[in-house]
Short mmCIF file of C-alpha atoms in Angstrom, two decimals:
data_model
loop_
_atom_site.label_atom_id
_atom_site.label_comp_id
_atom_site.label_asym_id
_atom_site.label_seq_id
_atom_site.Cartn_x
_atom_site.Cartn_y
_atom_site.Cartn_z
CA MET A 807 150.90 110.14 70.06
CA LYS A 808 148.95 112.48 67.80
CA GLN A 809 146.13 109.96 67.60
CA VAL A 810 145.99 109.63 71.41
CA TRP A 811 145.85 113.41 71.80
CA SER A 812 143.06 113.83 69.28
CA SER A 813 141.02 111.00 70.83
CA TYR A 814 141.45 111.99 74.47
CA SER A 815 142.29 115.70 74.41
CA TYR A 816 139.26 116.76 76.47
CA THR A 817 139.88 114.03 79.03
CA ILE A 818 143.56 114.93 79.34
CA ILE A 819 142.81 118.65 79.70
CA PHE A 820 140.13 117.90 82.31
CA ALA A 821 142.45 115.60 84.30
CA VAL A 822 145.32 118.12 84.28
CA GLY A 823 142.95 120.96 85.24
CA LEU A 824 141.47 118.92 88.07
CA PHE A 825 144.94 118.03 89.34
CA LEU A 826 145.99 121.69 89.32
CA LEU A 827 142.80 122.72 91.13
CA ILE A 828 143.33 120.12 93.86
CA LEU A 829 146.97 121.17 94.20
CA LEU A 830 145.97 124.83 94.53
CA MET A 831 143.32 124.05 97.14
CA THR A 832 145.77 121.96 99.15
CA PHE A 833 148.38 124.70 99.35
CA THR A 834 145.76 127.32 100.15
CA ASN A 835 144.47 125.25 103.07
CA LEU A 836 147.99 124.61 104.38
CA GLU A 837 148.69 128.33 104.54
CA LYS A 838 145.46 128.99 106.40
CA SER A 839 146.02 126.26 108.96
CA ASP A 840 149.23 127.85 110.25
CA ASN A 841 147.42 130.94 111.48
CA GLN A 842 143.97 129.46 111.98
CA TYR A 843 144.34 128.52 115.64
CA MET A 844 145.10 130.49 118.79
CA GLN A 845 148.68 130.58 120.02
CA VAL A 846 149.45 131.14 123.68
CA LYS A 847 152.66 131.67 125.58
CA VAL A 848 153.05 129.23 128.47
CA GLU A 849 153.30 130.90 131.86
CA SER A 850 154.71 129.54 135.09
CA GLY A 851 152.53 126.76 136.47
CA ASP A 852 150.58 126.16 133.24
CA THR A 853 149.81 122.57 132.26
CA LEU A 854 148.09 121.12 129.23
CA TRP A 855 145.42 119.64 131.49
CA ALA A 856 144.68 123.02 133.09
CA MET A 857 144.49 124.66 129.66
CA ALA A 858 142.10 121.94 128.50
CA GLU A 859 139.83 122.76 131.41
CA GLN A 860 140.19 126.52 130.90
CA TYR A 861 139.26 126.27 127.22
CA GLU A 862 136.64 123.57 127.61
CA ASP A 863 134.44 125.34 125.04
CA ALA A 864 136.63 123.79 122.32
CA ASN A 865 134.04 120.99 121.95
CA MET A 866 136.56 118.34 122.94
CA SER A 867 137.06 116.25 125.99
CA THR A 868 140.06 117.08 128.16
CA THR A 869 141.91 114.02 126.85
CA GLU A 870 141.16 114.89 123.21
CA PHE A 871 142.28 118.49 123.79
CA VAL A 872 145.62 117.39 125.28
CA LYS A 873 146.17 114.86 122.48
CA TRP A 874 145.42 117.51 119.82
CA VAL A 875 147.83 120.01 121.41
CA ARG A 876 150.58 117.39 121.68
CA GLU A 877 150.22 116.41 118.01
CA ALA A 878 149.89 119.97 116.67
CA ASN A 879 152.92 121.16 118.63
CA GLU A 880 154.94 117.96 118.14
CA LEU A 881 155.33 117.45 121.89
CA GLU A 882 156.72 114.11 123.04
CA THR A 883 155.12 114.43 126.49
CA THR A 884 152.43 116.54 128.14
CA HIS A 885 155.12 118.63 129.86
CA ILE A 886 155.29 122.25 128.69
CA GLN A 887 157.81 124.90 129.73
CA GLU A 888 157.41 128.52 130.71
CA GLY A 889 157.96 130.84 127.74
CA GLN A 890 157.07 128.16 125.19
CA THR A 891 154.48 129.16 122.58
CA ILE A 892 151.91 126.50 121.79
CA ILE A 893 148.97 126.22 119.41
CA LEU A 894 145.55 125.47 120.92
CA PRO A 895 142.56 123.96 119.08
CA ILE A 896 140.60 127.20 119.28
CA GLU A 897 139.98 129.24 116.16
CA ARG A 898 141.47 132.73 116.27
CA ASN A 899 138.15 134.39 115.47
CA THR A 900 136.28 132.66 118.29
CA ASP A 901 135.24 134.92 121.15
CA ILE A 902 136.15 133.31 124.45
CA LEU A 903 134.47 134.95 127.38
CA HIS A 904 136.39 133.25 130.17
CA LEU A 905 139.93 134.31 129.26
CA ALA A 906 140.17 136.50 132.34
CA ASP A 907 141.48 134.91 135.50
CA SER A 908 138.76 132.42 136.40
CA ASN A 909 140.01 132.13 139.99
CA LYS A 910 138.75 135.61 140.85
CA GLU A 911 135.18 135.85 141.98
#
């Protein structure tokens, strides 16, 4: 064992250090992802399809938007309920200019 350590000590230290660095980066990214995206509270009459159209600036098609929301929120169907809080694929720091009621002229 002593001979293995003396022959490969730099390689072993490098491998362990690299593993720890990757582990640290993984946990750091997981913590960020929880609060990275916008959360909205579902109101009466809201649908995933309507939200996809409302937030079309998310650089996704409507179908991709709905699929992303379903996966991120672990929804079995596209049905959402009033009062439910869901995560949308829009970064929190993004300025969205059309958040006001778009039906008003």
